mmCIF file of C-alpha atoms in Angstrom:
data_model
loop_
_atom_site.group_PDB
_atom_site.id
_atom_site.type_symbol
_atom_site.label_atom_id
_atom_site.label_comp_id
_atom_site.label_asym_id
_atom_site.label_seq_id
_atom_site.Cartn_x
_atom_site.Cartn_y
_atom_site.Cartn_z
ATOM 1 C CA MET A 44 99.733 184.745 76.397
ATOM 2 C CA ASP A 45 97.406 182.768 74.141
ATOM 3 C CA LEU A 46 93.776 183.678 73.484
ATOM 4 C CA SER A 47 92.418 181.054 75.877
ATOM 5 C CA GLN A 48 94.418 182.644 78.698
ATOM 6 C CA VAL A 49 93.232 186.131 77.714
ATOM 7 C CA ALA A 50 89.638 184.880 77.676
ATOM 8 C CA ALA A 51 90.053 183.360 81.160
ATOM 9 C CA GLN A 52 91.579 186.603 82.425
ATOM 10 C CA VAL A 53 88.609 188.598 81.114
ATOM 11 C CA LEU A 54 86.100 186.110 82.531
ATOM 12 C CA ARG A 55 87.776 186.255 85.936
ATOM 13 C CA GLN A 56 86.973 189.955 86.165
ATOM 14 C CA ALA A 57 83.592 188.703 87.392
ATOM 15 C CA GLU A 58 85.390 187.701 90.604
ATOM 16 C CA TYR A 59 85.376 191.404 91.518
ATOM 17 C CA TYR A 60 81.616 191.312 91.987
ATOM 18 C CA LEU A 61 80.131 187.797 92.068
ATOM 19 C CA PRO A 62 81.336 186.809 95.569
ATOM 20 C CA HIS A 63 80.102 190.115 97.018
ATOM 21 C CA LEU A 64 76.562 190.413 95.661
ATOM 22 C CA THR A 65 73.389 189.241 97.317
ATOM 23 C CA SER A 66 70.879 187.420 95.152
ATOM 24 C CA ARG A 67 68.692 190.526 95.338
ATOM 25 C CA GLN A 68 71.460 192.799 94.031
ATOM 26 C CA TYR A 69 72.367 190.272 91.341
ATOM 27 C CA THR A 70 68.800 190.031 90.034
ATOM 28 C CA GLU A 71 67.698 193.655 90.514
ATOM 29 C CA GLN A 72 66.616 195.221 87.211
ATOM 30 C CA PRO A 73 67.384 198.949 87.299
ATOM 31 C CA GLN A 74 65.525 201.095 84.819
ATOM 32 C CA LEU A 75 68.850 202.517 83.602
ATOM 33 C CA LEU A 76 69.716 199.001 82.390
ATOM 34 C CA GLN A 77 66.352 198.852 80.625
ATOM 35 C CA GLY A 78 65.068 196.118 82.892
ATOM 36 C CA SER A 79 68.059 193.802 82.653
ATOM 37 C CA SER A 80 70.092 192.642 85.632
ATOM 38 C CA VAL A 81 73.753 192.062 86.411
ATOM 39 C CA GLY A 82 72.821 188.379 86.545
ATOM 40 C CA GLN A 83 71.321 188.398 83.055
ATOM 41 C CA HIS A 84 74.414 190.040 81.563
ATOM 42 C CA THR A 85 76.679 187.618 83.425
ATOM 43 C CA ARG A 86 74.707 184.577 82.282
ATOM 44 C CA HIS A 87 74.778 185.874 78.731
ATOM 45 C CA PHE A 88 78.558 186.091 78.354
ATOM 46 C CA ILE A 89 79.163 182.815 80.217
ATOM 47 C CA GLU A 90 76.790 180.963 77.919
ATOM 48 C CA PHE A 91 78.415 182.366 74.789
ATOM 49 C CA PHE A 92 81.710 180.834 75.914
ATOM 50 C CA GLU A 93 80.016 177.550 76.832
ATOM 51 C CA CYS A 94 78.389 177.446 73.418
ATOM 52 C CA LEU A 95 81.690 178.055 71.626
ATOM 53 C CA ILE A 96 83.546 175.439 73.660
ATOM 54 C CA GLU A 97 80.912 172.754 73.201
ATOM 55 C CA GLN A 98 80.054 173.356 69.552
ATOM 56 C CA SER A 99 83.613 173.959 68.316
ATOM 57 C CA GLN A 100 84.572 170.469 69.412
ATOM 58 C CA GLN A 101 81.703 168.759 67.567
ATOM 59 C CA PRO A 102 82.409 167.026 64.230
ATOM 60 C CA ALA A 103 80.117 169.421 62.333
ATOM 61 C CA GLY A 104 82.194 172.402 63.457
ATOM 62 C CA GLU A 105 79.170 174.691 63.359
ATOM 63 C CA ILE A 106 78.809 177.479 65.915
ATOM 64 C CA ASP A 107 75.304 178.782 66.592
ATOM 65 C CA TYR A 108 75.160 181.132 69.562
ATOM 66 C CA SER A 109 71.363 181.183 69.416
ATOM 67 C CA LYS A 110 71.446 177.561 70.647
ATOM 68 C CA ARG A 111 72.939 178.433 74.048
ATOM 69 C CA ARG A 112 71.285 177.020 77.167
ATOM 70 C CA ARG A 113 70.030 180.134 79.060
ATOM 71 C CA SER A 114 70.307 178.840 82.612
ATOM 72 C CA PRO A 115 68.038 180.540 85.167
ATOM 73 C CA GLU A 116 70.370 179.417 87.994
ATOM 74 C CA VAL A 117 73.358 181.275 86.527
ATOM 75 C CA GLU A 118 71.158 184.354 86.092
ATOM 76 C CA THR A 119 69.849 184.334 89.669
ATOM 77 C CA GLN A 120 72.638 182.809 91.783
ATOM 78 C CA PRO A 121 76.010 184.600 91.846
ATOM 79 C CA GLY A 122 77.707 181.504 93.302
ATOM 80 C CA LYS A 123 76.477 179.346 90.427
ATOM 81 C CA ALA A 124 77.809 181.908 87.931
ATOM 82 C CA LEU A 125 81.196 181.842 89.649
ATOM 83 C CA GLN A 126 81.261 178.028 89.416
ATOM 84 C CA LYS A 127 80.400 178.193 85.703
ATOM 85 C CA ILE A 128 83.187 180.712 85.075
ATOM 86 C CA GLU A 129 85.709 178.428 86.784
ATOM 87 C CA SER A 130 84.487 175.527 84.654
ATOM 88 C CA VAL A 131 84.713 177.581 81.452
ATOM 89 C CA CYS A 132 88.256 178.728 82.321
ATOM 90 C CA THR A 133 89.322 175.105 82.860
ATOM 91 C CA GLN A 134 87.747 174.057 79.564
ATOM 92 C CA LEU A 135 89.411 176.959 77.754
ATOM 93 C CA SER A 136 92.817 175.769 78.933
ATOM 94 C CA LEU A 137 92.137 172.357 77.343
ATOM 95 C CA LEU A 138 90.632 173.656 74.109
ATOM 96 C CA GLU A 139 92.216 172.507 70.881
ATOM 97 C CA ALA A 140 91.899 174.315 67.569
ATOM 98 C CA PRO A 141 89.671 172.035 65.502
ATOM 99 C CA GLN A 142 88.968 172.014 61.815
ATOM 100 C CA PRO A 143 87.682 175.237 60.244
ATOM 101 C CA LEU A 144 84.373 176.273 61.753
ATOM 102 C CA ARG A 145 81.164 177.680 60.322
ATOM 103 C CA LEU A 146 79.282 180.424 62.152
ATOM 104 C CA GLN A 147 75.507 180.309 61.962
ATOM 105 C CA CYS A 148 74.153 183.884 61.772
ATOM 106 C CA ASN A 149 70.428 183.331 62.257
ATOM 107 C CA ASP A 150 69.822 186.940 63.267
ATOM 108 C CA LEU A 151 71.036 188.134 59.858
ATOM 109 C CA GLN A 152 68.993 185.822 57.644
ATOM 110 C CA HIS A 153 66.618 188.576 56.538
ATOM 111 C CA ILE A 154 69.423 190.972 55.475
ATOM 112 C CA ALA A 155 72.375 188.817 54.429
ATOM 113 C CA GLU A 156 72.883 186.608 51.414
ATOM 114 C CA SER A 157 74.162 183.727 53.513
ATOM 115 C CA SER A 158 73.396 182.961 57.131
ATOM 116 C CA THR A 159 76.501 180.760 57.524
ATOM 117 C CA ILE A 160 80.043 182.112 57.252
ATOM 118 C CA PRO A 161 83.491 180.544 57.645
ATOM 119 C CA THR A 162 85.326 181.208 60.902
ATOM 120 C CA ASN A 163 87.861 179.591 63.221
ATOM 121 C CA LEU A 164 88.401 179.070 66.922
ATOM 122 C CA GLU A 165 90.784 181.989 67.309
ATOM 123 C CA ARG A 166 88.371 184.424 65.676
ATOM 124 C CA GLU A 167 85.511 183.232 67.849
ATOM 125 C CA LEU A 168 87.643 183.529 70.994
ATOM 126 C CA VAL A 169 88.430 187.144 70.054
ATOM 127 C CA TYR A 170 84.729 187.797 69.474
ATOM 128 C CA ASN A 171 83.815 186.292 72.852
ATOM 129 C CA ILE A 172 86.537 188.266 74.652
ATOM 130 C CA GLU A 173 85.303 191.545 73.143
ATOM 131 C CA HIS A 174 81.678 190.577 73.736
ATOM 132 C CA THR A 175 82.414 189.854 77.409
ATOM 133 C CA ILE A 176 84.270 193.161 77.877
ATOM 134 C CA HIS A 177 81.218 194.943 76.438
ATOM 135 C CA HIS A 178 78.904 193.205 78.923
ATOM 136 C CA LEU A 179 81.295 193.869 81.803
ATOM 137 C CA ALA A 180 81.084 197.578 80.927
ATOM 138 C CA ILE A 181 77.291 197.376 81.229
ATOM 139 C CA ILE A 182 77.643 195.388 84.449
ATOM 140 C CA LYS A 183 79.910 198.123 85.840
ATOM 141 C CA ILE A 184 77.040 200.591 85.397
ATOM 142 C CA GLY A 185 74.655 198.113 87.005
ATOM 143 C CA LEU A 186 76.987 197.610 89.958
ATOM 144 C CA ALA A 187 77.144 201.360 90.567
ATOM 145 C CA LEU A 188 73.360 201.232 90.908
ATOM 146 C CA VAL A 189 72.780 198.020 92.884
ATOM 147 C CA ALA A 190 76.028 197.766 94.896
ATOM 148 C CA PRO A 191 77.672 201.210 95.007
ATOM 149 C CA GLU A 192 79.798 200.086 97.972
ATOM 150 C CA LEU A 193 81.817 197.680 95.794
ATOM 151 C CA ALA A 194 85.274 198.864 94.776
ATOM 152 C CA ILE A 195 85.604 197.976 91.099
ATOM 153 C CA PRO A 196 88.966 198.582 89.340
ATOM 154 C CA GLU A 197 89.084 201.258 86.662
ATOM 155 C CA ALA A 198 90.111 198.717 84.009
ATOM 156 C CA PHE A 199 87.069 196.516 84.724
ATOM 157 C CA GLY A 200 84.979 196.231 81.550
ATOM 158 C CA THR A 201 87.358 198.414 79.568
ATOM 159 C CA ALA A 202 88.998 197.290 76.338
ATOM 160 C CA PRO A 203 92.810 197.027 76.479
ATOM 161 C CA SER A 204 93.073 199.446 73.539
ATOM 162 C CA THR A 205 91.031 202.009 75.493
ATOM 163 C CA MET A 206 93.297 201.609 78.511
ATOM 164 C CA ALA A 207 96.366 202.062 76.298
ATOM 165 C CA PHE A 208 94.835 205.157 74.701
ATOM 166 C CA ARG A 209 94.040 206.673 78.109
ATOM 167 C CA ALA A 210 97.606 205.972 79.277
ATOM 168 C CA MET A 211 99.010 207.869 76.256
ATOM 169 C CA ARG A 212 96.910 210.961 76.989
#
């Protein structure tokens, strides 16, 4: 299985909750999540993938995740988020490895010598997969608070290495 397929598989974990949440549940901001919502976390990981797909195919080959769109509709409408995930999965299946990429690290400018580092599509796909799993783990906590009736699989939001470790124990 290639990385685009793995990414789509991770993204599709959102199908366990998106079709079943009301807008109120999706946008509720429990204190335990420090005022963030399931919708905000979902929007966040979707837009990271959108940013990578769009920017990696540009001639400049520069990835800057701070330039993502931040769509209020994806954050407030579970159906819109589900549509975006389907679109991202389709785009991932068509993605071609371009020239070497450069990652813009604007958040590190004050502590790092360079704010731009070399990268490639595969590395950025791995980053986005791990980043999404991290947010799904937070979403799992949020779902327990806003939609405790939902049956979420144990592996939801859990890294494959963690699942393998648990299986060995």
